[in-house]
Amino acid sequence: VKRRLAALALAGTMVAAGVASDSAGGGTAIDGARLLTHVRYLASDDLEGRGNGSAGLERAADYIAADFARAGLTPAGVDGTFFQPFELTTALTIETGNALRFAGPRGDATFELGADYCPASSDISTPGSLSDLPLVFAGYGIQAPPFEYDDYAHLNVKGAAVLVFAHEPQEAAAGRPSAGTQLTPYASLASKALTARARGARLLLVIDDFAHRADGIDCAPFMRDPHTEELGLTVLLLRRHAVRAALGDVLDLTAAWREIDLTLKPRSTRLGKHRVALTERYGRLRRRVRNVVGMLAGASRPDEAIVIGAHYDHLGHGDRSSLASAAAGEIHNGADDNASGTAALMEMARAAVAHRARPARTLIFVAFAGEELGLLGSAYYVEHPVVPLSGTAAMINLDMIGRPRGRLFVSGLDTANGLETDARAAFAGASIALEPSRDGAGFGSSDDTNFLLRQVPAMHFFSGFHGDYHRPTDDWDRIDAGGAAEVARIALALATHVANRPDRLAFIPHTDARQR
Ligand SMILES: [Zn+2]
Ligand SMILES: [Zn+2]
């Protein structure tokens, strides 16, 4: 955690605050200096990285709620409060009897937890046992229409255990901006789990691809600090030598990998002679966390709503999710991810209430918990919405908006007709350029996903990845406060445009949008 850029950052803030414009449709000025104050507090060591289940996260929730109250929002949580509590699993304990088995023509192959495999996600709705699952190899487990790439083409994985490579094809190819470090969102486990689950798979087995000489799957962190995400599907990470040994000559993984990389054609295949059985024996430590929800009732159509959301949780001490493995245990302050979006949310609420003209539809402001553990706060919200989802016109998600560098990525503009027009209007006159992400950047990677899955048009505002992402160096002094304030102004202008539309937006399913 570094503080050395403090003076610089503050100087930048003053300049930016001075040029704050009142012009963006939603309009009352949003103040970069005040926004940065929120970031500094939320990303301070006092809050210990806002890990789910920690005291730091609860203090952050209280801070956001107090600020929502000061701004003049109406509480929209339970019992007249701003809070929407829910439970999540913050840690697991490993009990005896865990086992993974491949039954094949030449007998059983048994994998040992910790040595050969470990879970990355568990499906808490069906913990316990899975047996007799057919085994299917599905390449990288990616469906990416913009790249005309589909490992699942003509493949039936219903009820199956699906074996896939980690990452994505041609990862180390020359000409990529930074081979292996800048993957598309399709490479994420969350995206692969969503895809597999949507196709009816029961279990996702992930092995490292051969672009990496050493097997990158490492179960030591899990054994030290057992935990999984909840991606709605059990996802296991497997050591590839163990899988190769188990499959024998039924499938040449190296050849399959090389061919996919070369041709970008799927090499998926059902491994009909193998059956998979999994026994899970974990104890679960459940903790209560809270979404923070406030609203501004619409002037003429209060039963319809726009949800503006930002997750406020982060990695705590980062033990499991840190990308800086040497820094596990250090506080991961999460200034950009996502104190920046949370601070923008708070200042948008203040500006929306202060503005003379109230939008026609209701604005709902939600700070989500549980995002880093599998988008759990937004998953809870869509099950318990303040305004029914049938009346929820759109969702705007802000996750990592603190480093815009003159442009902002916005995904989801193709999830309803007219959104792009409203977005262009919101960006008019702004010092930041709109960069539409048509391949659904962010799909599966942040809270907008849960709204898209429930057919609500949803956009994701994102200023881009950087070297401090999920590392202890994601600190407040690297936030561009003026830029973040500009993003907040644009987001509020867009929310206001959508809230005042004469017509309701009609959702365009993601796949249809991609087929155009
Ligand atoms: Zn985030
Ligand atoms: Zn994150």
Coordinates of C-alpha atoms and ligand atoms in Angstrom, one line a residue:
V1 CA 0.0 0.0 0.0
K2 CA 1.7 3.1 -1.2
R3 CA 1.0 6.8 -0.5
R4 CA 3.7 8.5 -2.5
L5 CA 1.4 9.9 -5.3
A6 CA -0.8 11.6 -2.7
A7 CA 0.2 15.2 -3.5
L8 CA -0.1 14.7 -7.2
A9 CA -3.5 13.1 -7.0
L10 CA -4.8 15.9 -4.9
A11 CA -3.5 18.6 -7.3
G12 CA -5.3 16.8 -10.1
T13 CA -8.5 16.8 -8.1
M14 CA -8.5 20.5 -7.7
V15 CA -8.1 21.2 -11.4
A16 CA -10.8 18.6 -12.3
A17 CA -13.2 19.9 -9.7
G18 CA -12.8 23.4 -11.2
V19 CA -13.9 22.3 -14.6
A20 CA -16.8 20.2 -13.4
S21 CA -19.6 20.9 -15.9
D22 CA -23.3 21.1 -15.1
S23 CA -24.3 20.3 -18.7
A24 CA -24.7 16.6 -18.7
G25 CA -28.5 15.8 -18.8
G26 CA -28.8 14.7 -15.2
G27 CA -26.8 17.5 -14.1
T28 CA -26.0 19.1 -10.8
A29 CA -22.2 19.2 -10.6
I30 CA -20.5 16.1 -9.3
D31 CA -17.5 17.0 -7.3
G32 CA -14.2 15.1 -7.9
A33 CA -12.8 16.1 -4.5
R34 CA -15.7 14.7 -2.6
L35 CA -15.7 11.6 -4.7
L36 CA -12.0 11.1 -3.9
T37 CA -12.8 11.5 -0.2
H38 CA -15.1 8.5 -0.4
V39 CA -12.5 6.5 -2.3
R40 CA -9.8 7.3 0.3
Y41 CA -12.1 6.1 3.1
L42 CA -13.3 3.0 1.4
A43 CA -9.8 2.1 0.2
S44 CA -8.1 2.9 3.5
D45 CA -6.2 0.2 5.5
D46 CA -8.8 0.8 8.2
L47 CA -11.4 -1.1 6.1
E48 CA -9.0 -4.0 5.5
G49 CA -9.8 -4.4 1.9
R50 CA -13.5 -4.8 2.4
G51 CA -13.5 -8.6 2.3
N52 CA -16.8 -10.3 2.5
G53 CA -17.6 -11.4 6.0
S54 CA -15.1 -8.9 7.5
A55 CA -15.8 -6.0 9.9
G56 CA -14.3 -3.7 7.3
L57 CA -17.1 -4.5 4.8
E58 CA -19.7 -3.8 7.4
R59 CA -18.1 -0.4 8.2
A60 CA -18.2 0.4 4.5
A61 CA -21.9 -0.5 4.3
D62 CA -22.7 1.8 7.3
Y63 CA -20.7 4.6 5.6
I64 CA -22.5 4.2 2.3
A65 CA -25.9 4.1 4.0
A66 CA -25.2 7.2 6.1
D67 CA -24.2 9.0 2.9
F68 CA -27.3 7.8 1.0
A69 CA -29.3 9.2 4.0
R70 CA -27.5 12.6 3.9
A71 CA -28.0 12.8 0.1
G72 CA -31.7 12.4 0.7
L73 CA -32.4 9.0 -0.8
T74 CA -35.3 7.0 0.5
P75 CA -34.3 3.7 2.3
A76 CA -35.2 0.8 0.1
G77 CA -33.9 -2.1 2.1
V78 CA -35.7 -4.2 4.7
D79 CA -37.6 -2.8 7.7
G80 CA -37.2 0.8 6.6
T81 CA -33.4 0.6 6.4
F82 CA -31.0 1.0 3.5
F83 CA -29.8 -2.6 4.0
Q84 CA -30.7 -5.8 2.2
P85 CA -29.0 -8.6 4.2
F86 CA -28.2 -12.0 2.7
E87 CA -25.9 -14.9 3.5
L88 CA -22.9 -16.2 1.7
T89 CA -20.1 -18.7 2.3
T90 CA -17.0 -16.9 3.3
A91 CA -14.9 -20.0 4.0
L92 CA -14.9 -23.8 3.8
T93 CA -13.5 -26.5 6.0
I94 CA -12.2 -29.6 4.4
E95 CA -13.7 -32.8 5.9
T96 CA -12.7 -36.4 5.1
G97 CA -14.1 -38.3 2.2
N98 CA -13.6 -35.9 -0.7
A99 CA -13.0 -37.8 -3.9
L100 CA -13.0 -37.4 -7.7
R101 CA -13.0 -40.5 -9.9
F102 CA -13.0 -41.1 -13.6
A103 CA -14.3 -44.6 -14.4
G104 CA -12.9 -45.8 -17.7
P105 CA -12.5 -48.9 -19.8
R106 CA -9.2 -49.7 -17.9
G107 CA -10.5 -49.1 -14.5
D108 CA -10.8 -46.2 -12.1
A109 CA -8.5 -43.2 -11.9
T110 CA -8.7 -41.5 -8.5
F111 CA -7.8 -37.8 -8.0
E112 CA -6.7 -36.6 -4.6
L113 CA -8.0 -33.3 -3.3
G114 CA -5.2 -30.7 -2.9
A115 CA -2.7 -32.8 -4.9
D116 CA -4.6 -33.4 -8.2
Y117 CA -7.6 -31.2 -8.0
C118 CA -9.4 -28.5 -6.0
P119 CA -12.7 -26.6 -6.4
A120 CA -12.9 -23.1 -7.8
S121 CA -16.6 -22.9 -7.5
S122 CA -19.2 -24.9 -5.7
D123 CA -22.9 -25.2 -6.4
I124 CA -24.4 -24.7 -2.9
S125 CA -27.8 -25.7 -4.1
T126 CA -26.6 -29.3 -4.6
P127 CA -23.6 -29.9 -2.4
G128 CA -22.6 -33.5 -1.8
S129 CA -22.3 -36.0 -4.5
L130 CA -22.4 -36.3 -8.3
S131 CA -22.1 -39.7 -9.9
D132 CA -22.1 -41.4 -13.3
L133 CA -21.7 -38.2 -15.3
P134 CA -20.7 -38.7 -18.9
L135 CA -17.4 -37.0 -19.7
V136 CA -17.2 -34.5 -22.6
F137 CA -14.2 -32.6 -23.8
A138 CA -15.1 -29.1 -24.9
G139 CA -11.8 -27.4 -25.9
Y140 CA -11.6 -24.1 -24.1
G141 CA -15.3 -24.1 -23.1
I142 CA -15.8 -20.8 -24.9
Q143 CA -18.7 -19.5 -27.0
A144 CA -17.6 -16.2 -28.5
P145 CA -19.8 -15.1 -31.4
P146 CA -17.9 -11.9 -32.2
F147 CA -14.9 -14.1 -32.9
E148 CA -17.1 -16.8 -34.6
Y149 CA -15.6 -19.2 -32.1
D150 CA -17.7 -21.9 -30.4
D151 CA -16.4 -25.0 -28.6
Y152 CA -20.0 -26.1 -27.9
A153 CA -21.1 -26.1 -31.6
H154 CA -23.2 -29.3 -32.1
L155 CA -22.2 -30.6 -28.7
N156 CA -24.6 -32.0 -26.2
V157 CA -23.3 -31.5 -22.6
K158 CA -26.6 -31.9 -20.7
G159 CA -26.0 -33.6 -17.4
A160 CA -22.3 -34.0 -18.3
A161 CA -18.9 -33.3 -16.7
V162 CA -17.3 -31.0 -19.2
L163 CA -13.5 -30.9 -19.4
V164 CA -11.9 -27.7 -20.8
F165 CA -8.6 -25.9 -21.0
A166 CA -8.1 -22.7 -19.0
H167 CA -7.6 -19.4 -20.7
E168 CA -8.2 -19.0 -24.5
P169 CA -6.8 -20.0 -27.9
Q170 CA -3.8 -18.4 -29.4
E171 CA -3.0 -16.8 -26.1
A172 CA 0.7 -16.6 -26.7
A173 CA 0.4 -15.6 -30.4
A174 CA 2.6 -12.9 -31.7
G175 CA 0.8 -9.6 -32.2
R176 CA -1.3 -9.8 -29.1
P177 CA -0.9 -6.7 -27.0
S178 CA 0.6 -8.6 -24.1
A179 CA 0.5 -12.3 -24.7
G180 CA -1.2 -14.2 -22.0
T181 CA -1.9 -11.3 -19.7
Q182 CA -4.7 -9.5 -21.6
L183 CA -7.3 -12.2 -22.0
T184 CA -10.8 -11.5 -23.3
P185 CA -13.6 -11.8 -20.9
Y186 CA -14.4 -15.2 -22.4
A187 CA -11.3 -16.6 -20.8
S188 CA -12.7 -16.0 -17.3
L189 CA -13.8 -19.0 -15.2
A190 CA -17.0 -17.1 -14.5
S191 CA -17.8 -16.8 -18.1
K192 CA -16.9 -20.5 -18.8
A193 CA -19.1 -21.6 -15.8
L194 CA -22.0 -19.5 -17.0
T195 CA -21.7 -21.0 -20.5
A196 CA -21.4 -24.6 -19.3
R197 CA -24.3 -24.1 -16.9
A198 CA -26.5 -22.6 -19.6
R199 CA -25.8 -25.7 -21.8
G200 CA -27.0 -28.0 -18.9
A201 CA -23.6 -29.2 -17.7
R202 CA -23.4 -30.5 -14.1
L203 CA -19.7 -30.2 -13.5
L204 CA -16.9 -28.2 -15.1
L205 CA -13.3 -29.6 -15.0
V206 CA -10.6 -27.1 -15.9
I207 CA -7.0 -28.0 -16.8
D208 CA -4.2 -25.6 -17.7
D209 CA -3.6 -25.2 -21.5
F210 CA -0.3 -26.0 -23.0
A211 CA 0.6 -22.4 -23.8
H212 CA 2.2 -22.5 -20.3
R213 CA 5.1 -24.8 -20.0
A214 CA 4.5 -25.5 -16.3
D215 CA 1.1 -26.4 -15.1
G216 CA -0.3 -23.2 -13.6
I217 CA -3.0 -25.0 -11.6
D218 CA -1.9 -24.7 -8.0
C219 CA -4.1 -26.0 -5.3
A220 CA -1.9 -24.9 -2.4
P221 CA -3.7 -21.6 -1.8
F222 CA -7.0 -23.5 -1.6
M223 CA -5.6 -26.0 0.9
R224 CA -4.2 -23.1 3.0
D225 CA -7.4 -21.1 2.9
P226 CA -10.3 -23.2 1.6
H227 CA -12.9 -21.2 -0.3
T228 CA -14.8 -21.3 -3.5
E229 CA -16.9 -18.9 -5.6
E230 CA -20.5 -19.7 -6.1
L231 CA -21.0 -19.7 -9.9
G232 CA -24.1 -21.9 -9.8
L233 CA -22.0 -24.9 -11.0
T234 CA -19.2 -26.9 -9.4
V235 CA -16.0 -26.0 -11.1
L236 CA -12.8 -28.1 -10.3
L237 CA -9.3 -27.2 -11.3
L238 CA -7.3 -30.3 -12.2
R239 CA -3.6 -30.9 -12.7
R240 CA -3.2 -31.8 -16.3
H241 CA -0.7 -34.6 -15.9
A242 CA -3.3 -36.4 -13.7
V243 CA -5.9 -36.0 -16.3
R244 CA -3.6 -37.2 -19.1
A245 CA -2.8 -40.2 -17.1
A246 CA -6.5 -40.9 -16.4
L247 CA -7.5 -40.5 -20.1
G248 CA -4.6 -42.6 -21.5
D249 CA -4.8 -42.8 -25.3
V250 CA -8.5 -42.0 -25.4
L251 CA -7.7 -38.3 -26.0
D252 CA -4.4 -36.7 -26.9
L253 CA -4.8 -33.4 -25.1
T254 CA -1.6 -31.9 -26.5
A255 CA -2.6 -32.6 -30.1
A256 CA -6.1 -31.3 -29.5
W257 CA -4.7 -28.1 -27.9
R258 CA -2.2 -27.6 -30.8
E259 CA -4.9 -28.1 -33.4
I260 CA -7.4 -25.7 -31.8
D261 CA -4.7 -23.1 -31.5
L262 CA -3.7 -23.5 -35.1
T263 CA -7.2 -23.7 -36.8
L264 CA -9.5 -22.1 -34.2
K265 CA -11.9 -25.0 -35.0
P266 CA -13.5 -26.9 -32.2
R267 CA -12.1 -30.3 -31.3
S268 CA -14.8 -31.0 -28.8
T269 CA -15.8 -34.7 -28.3
R270 CA -17.8 -36.9 -26.0
L271 CA -15.5 -39.3 -24.2
G272 CA -18.2 -42.0 -24.1
K273 CA -16.2 -44.6 -22.2
H274 CA -15.6 -42.5 -19.2
R275 CA -17.9 -41.6 -16.3
V276 CA -17.2 -39.1 -13.6
A277 CA -18.0 -39.2 -9.9
L278 CA -17.5 -36.5 -7.3
T279 CA -18.0 -36.6 -3.6
E280 CA -17.7 -33.2 -1.8
R281 CA -17.2 -33.0 2.0
Y282 CA -16.9 -29.5 3.1
G283 CA -18.1 -27.5 6.1
R284 CA -19.3 -24.1 5.2
L285 CA -18.8 -20.9 7.2
R286 CA -21.8 -18.7 6.4
R287 CA -21.8 -15.0 7.1
R288 CA -24.3 -12.2 6.7
V289 CA -23.4 -9.3 4.4
R290 CA -25.5 -6.4 3.2
N291 CA -26.4 -4.8 -0.1
V292 CA -27.1 -1.0 0.5
V293 CA -30.1 0.2 -1.4
G294 CA -31.7 3.6 -1.7
M295 CA -34.1 5.2 -4.1
L296 CA -35.4 8.4 -5.6
A297 CA -39.1 7.9 -6.5
G298 CA -40.0 8.8 -10.1
A299 CA -42.1 11.9 -10.7
S300 CA -44.6 10.3 -13.1
R301 CA -43.8 6.6 -13.4
P302 CA -42.7 5.5 -10.0
D303 CA -43.5 1.9 -10.7
E304 CA -40.8 1.7 -13.3
A305 CA -37.1 1.9 -12.4
I306 CA -33.6 2.3 -13.5
V307 CA -31.1 0.4 -11.3
I308 CA -27.6 2.0 -10.8
G309 CA -25.2 -0.4 -9.2
A310 CA -21.6 -0.7 -8.0
H311 CA -20.1 -3.4 -5.9
Y312 CA -18.3 -2.2 -2.7
D313 CA -16.7 -5.4 -1.6
H314 CA -13.2 -6.4 -2.5
L315 CA -10.6 -9.1 -1.7
G316 CA -9.7 -8.3 1.9
H317 CA -6.2 -9.7 2.4
G318 CA -6.5 -11.2 -1.0
D319 CA -5.4 -14.7 0.0
R320 CA -7.3 -16.5 -2.7
S321 CA -8.0 -14.1 -5.4
S322 CA -4.9 -12.0 -5.4
L323 CA -3.0 -11.8 -8.7
A324 CA 0.1 -11.0 -6.7
S325 CA 0.7 -14.4 -5.2
A326 CA 3.7 -13.1 -3.2
A327 CA 1.5 -10.5 -1.7
A328 CA -1.2 -12.8 -0.3
G329 CA -2.0 -11.6 3.1
E330 CA -1.4 -7.9 2.4
I331 CA -4.4 -5.6 2.4
H332 CA -5.9 -5.3 -1.1
N333 CA -7.4 -1.9 -0.8
G334 CA -9.4 -2.0 -4.1
A335 CA -9.5 1.7 -4.8
D336 CA -10.3 1.3 -8.5
D337 CA -12.0 -2.1 -7.9
N338 CA -14.4 -0.9 -6.8
A339 CA -14.2 2.0 -4.3
S340 CA -14.3 4.2 -7.5
G341 CA -17.6 2.9 -8.7
T342 CA -19.1 3.0 -5.2
A343 CA -17.9 6.6 -4.7
A344 CA -19.4 7.5 -8.1
L345 CA -22.7 5.9 -7.1
M346 CA -22.8 8.0 -3.9
E347 CA -22.1 11.2 -5.7
M348 CA -24.7 10.3 -8.4
A349 CA -27.3 9.8 -5.7
R350 CA -26.4 13.2 -4.2
A351 CA -26.6 15.0 -7.6
A352 CA -29.8 13.2 -8.6
V353 CA -31.7 14.3 -5.4
A354 CA -30.3 17.8 -5.6
H355 CA -31.4 18.3 -9.1
R356 CA -34.6 20.4 -9.5
A357 CA -36.2 18.1 -12.2
R358 CA -37.0 14.7 -10.9
P359 CA -36.8 11.9 -13.5
A360 CA -40.1 10.3 -14.6
R361 CA -39.0 6.8 -13.5
T362 CA -37.6 5.8 -10.2
L363 CA -33.8 5.6 -9.7
I364 CA -32.6 2.8 -7.5
F365 CA -29.0 3.0 -6.2
V366 CA -27.5 -0.2 -5.0
A367 CA -24.1 -0.9 -3.5
F368 CA -23.6 -4.6 -3.9
A369 CA -21.7 -7.0 -1.5
G370 CA -20.5 -10.4 -2.6
E371 CA -19.4 -9.5 -6.1
E372 CA -15.8 -10.8 -5.7
L373 CA -17.2 -14.2 -4.5
G374 CA -19.3 -14.7 -7.6
L375 CA -21.7 -11.7 -8.3
L376 CA -23.7 -12.8 -5.2
G377 CA -25.1 -9.4 -4.1
S378 CA -26.6 -8.7 -7.5
A379 CA -27.8 -12.3 -7.7
Y380 CA -29.7 -11.7 -4.4
Y381 CA -31.0 -8.3 -5.6
V382 CA -32.6 -9.7 -8.8
E383 CA -34.4 -12.3 -6.6
H384 CA -35.5 -9.5 -4.3
P385 CA -35.8 -6.4 -6.4
V386 CA -37.2 -3.1 -5.0
V387 CA -39.2 -2.6 -8.2
P388 CA -40.2 -5.9 -9.9
L389 CA -37.8 -6.7 -12.8
S390 CA -40.7 -6.6 -15.2
G391 CA -40.8 -2.9 -14.4
T392 CA -37.0 -2.4 -14.3
A393 CA -36.3 -0.6 -17.6
A394 CA -32.5 -0.8 -17.4
M395 CA -29.4 -1.3 -15.2
I396 CA -26.2 0.6 -15.2
N397 CA -23.2 -1.0 -13.5
L398 CA -20.1 0.9 -12.5
D399 CA -17.1 -1.4 -11.8
M400 CA -13.6 0.1 -12.0
I401 CA -14.2 3.5 -13.4
G402 CA -11.4 5.4 -11.6
R403 CA -8.8 5.5 -14.4
P404 CA -10.5 6.6 -17.6
R405 CA -7.6 8.0 -19.6
G406 CA -9.9 9.9 -21.9
R407 CA -12.1 7.0 -22.8
L408 CA -14.6 4.7 -21.1
F409 CA -15.7 1.2 -22.2
V410 CA -19.4 0.7 -22.1
S411 CA -20.8 -2.7 -22.8
G412 CA -24.5 -3.7 -23.2
L413 CA -25.5 -0.8 -25.4
D414 CA -26.9 -3.5 -27.8
T415 CA -29.1 -5.0 -25.2
A416 CA -32.0 -2.6 -26.0
N417 CA -32.9 -0.4 -29.0
G418 CA -32.2 3.2 -28.3
L419 CA -29.6 2.7 -25.5
E420 CA -26.8 3.7 -27.8
T421 CA -28.6 6.9 -28.8
D422 CA -29.1 7.8 -25.1
A423 CA -25.5 7.0 -24.4
R424 CA -24.2 9.2 -27.2
A425 CA -26.4 12.0 -25.8
A426 CA -25.0 11.4 -22.3
F427 CA -21.4 11.6 -23.6
A428 CA -22.0 14.8 -25.7
G429 CA -19.7 17.5 -24.5
A430 CA -17.9 15.2 -22.0
S431 CA -14.1 15.1 -21.8
I432 CA -14.2 11.3 -22.0
A433 CA -15.0 9.4 -25.2
L434 CA -17.5 6.6 -25.4
E435 CA -15.9 3.3 -26.4
P436 CA -18.7 0.8 -27.0
S437 CA -17.7 -2.8 -26.2
R438 CA -19.8 -4.9 -28.7
D439 CA -18.4 -8.2 -27.7
G440 CA -19.9 -7.9 -24.3
A441 CA -16.8 -7.0 -22.5
G442 CA -17.7 -7.6 -18.9
F443 CA -20.2 -10.3 -19.7
G444 CA -19.9 -12.7 -16.8
S445 CA -17.4 -10.5 -15.1
S446 CA -19.5 -8.1 -13.1
D447 CA -23.0 -7.4 -11.6
D448 CA -24.7 -6.4 -14.9
T449 CA -24.5 -10.1 -15.8
N450 CA -27.3 -11.0 -13.3
F451 CA -29.6 -8.4 -14.9
L452 CA -28.8 -9.6 -18.4
L453 CA -29.6 -13.1 -17.4
R454 CA -33.0 -11.9 -16.2
Q455 CA -33.7 -10.1 -19.5
V456 CA -33.1 -6.6 -18.1
P457 CA -31.1 -4.3 -20.5
A458 CA -27.8 -3.7 -18.6
M459 CA -24.7 -1.7 -19.3
H460 CA -21.3 -1.9 -17.7
F461 CA -19.1 1.2 -17.3
F462 CA -15.4 0.3 -17.1
S463 CA -12.3 2.4 -17.5
G464 CA -10.0 -0.6 -18.3
F465 CA -7.7 -3.1 -16.7
H466 CA -4.2 -2.2 -15.4
G467 CA -1.3 -3.7 -13.6
D468 CA -2.7 -3.0 -10.2
Y469 CA -5.9 -5.0 -10.8
H470 CA -6.5 -7.4 -7.9
R471 CA -3.1 -6.5 -6.4
P472 CA -2.3 -4.6 -3.2
T473 CA -1.2 -1.6 -5.3
D474 CA -4.7 -0.8 -6.4
D475 CA -4.6 2.3 -4.1
W476 CA -6.5 5.6 -3.9
D477 CA -3.6 7.8 -5.0
R478 CA -3.7 6.2 -8.4
I479 CA -7.3 7.3 -9.0
D480 CA -8.1 10.1 -11.4
A481 CA -10.7 11.9 -9.4
G482 CA -11.7 14.3 -12.1
G483 CA -12.0 11.5 -14.6
A484 CA -14.1 9.4 -12.2
A485 CA -16.4 12.4 -11.5
E486 CA -16.8 12.8 -15.2
V487 CA -17.8 9.2 -15.5
A488 CA -20.3 9.7 -12.7
R489 CA -21.8 12.7 -14.5
I490 CA -22.1 10.7 -17.8
A491 CA -23.7 7.7 -16.0
L492 CA -26.2 9.9 -14.3
A493 CA -27.0 11.7 -17.5
L494 CA -27.6 8.3 -19.2
A495 CA -29.7 7.1 -16.3
T496 CA -31.8 10.3 -16.6
H497 CA -32.2 9.9 -20.3
V498 CA -33.4 6.4 -19.9
A499 CA -35.6 7.3 -16.9
N500 CA -37.3 10.0 -19.0
R501 CA -37.9 8.0 -22.2
P502 CA -41.5 8.1 -23.3
D503 CA -41.4 4.4 -24.3
R504 CA -40.1 1.4 -22.3
L505 CA -36.9 -0.2 -23.5
A506 CA -37.3 -3.7 -25.0
F507 CA -34.6 -6.2 -24.1
I508 CA -32.7 -7.7 -27.0
P509 CA -31.3 -11.1 -25.9
H510 CA -27.5 -11.2 -25.9
T511 CA -27.2 -13.8 -28.6
D512 CA -29.6 -12.1 -31.0
A513 CA -27.7 -8.9 -30.5
R514 CA -24.5 -10.7 -31.4
Q515 CA -26.0 -12.3 -34.5
R516 CA -26.8 -9.1 -36.2
Ligands
ZN1 ZN -14.9 -5.3 -9.6
ZN2 ZN -12.5 -7.5 -8.5

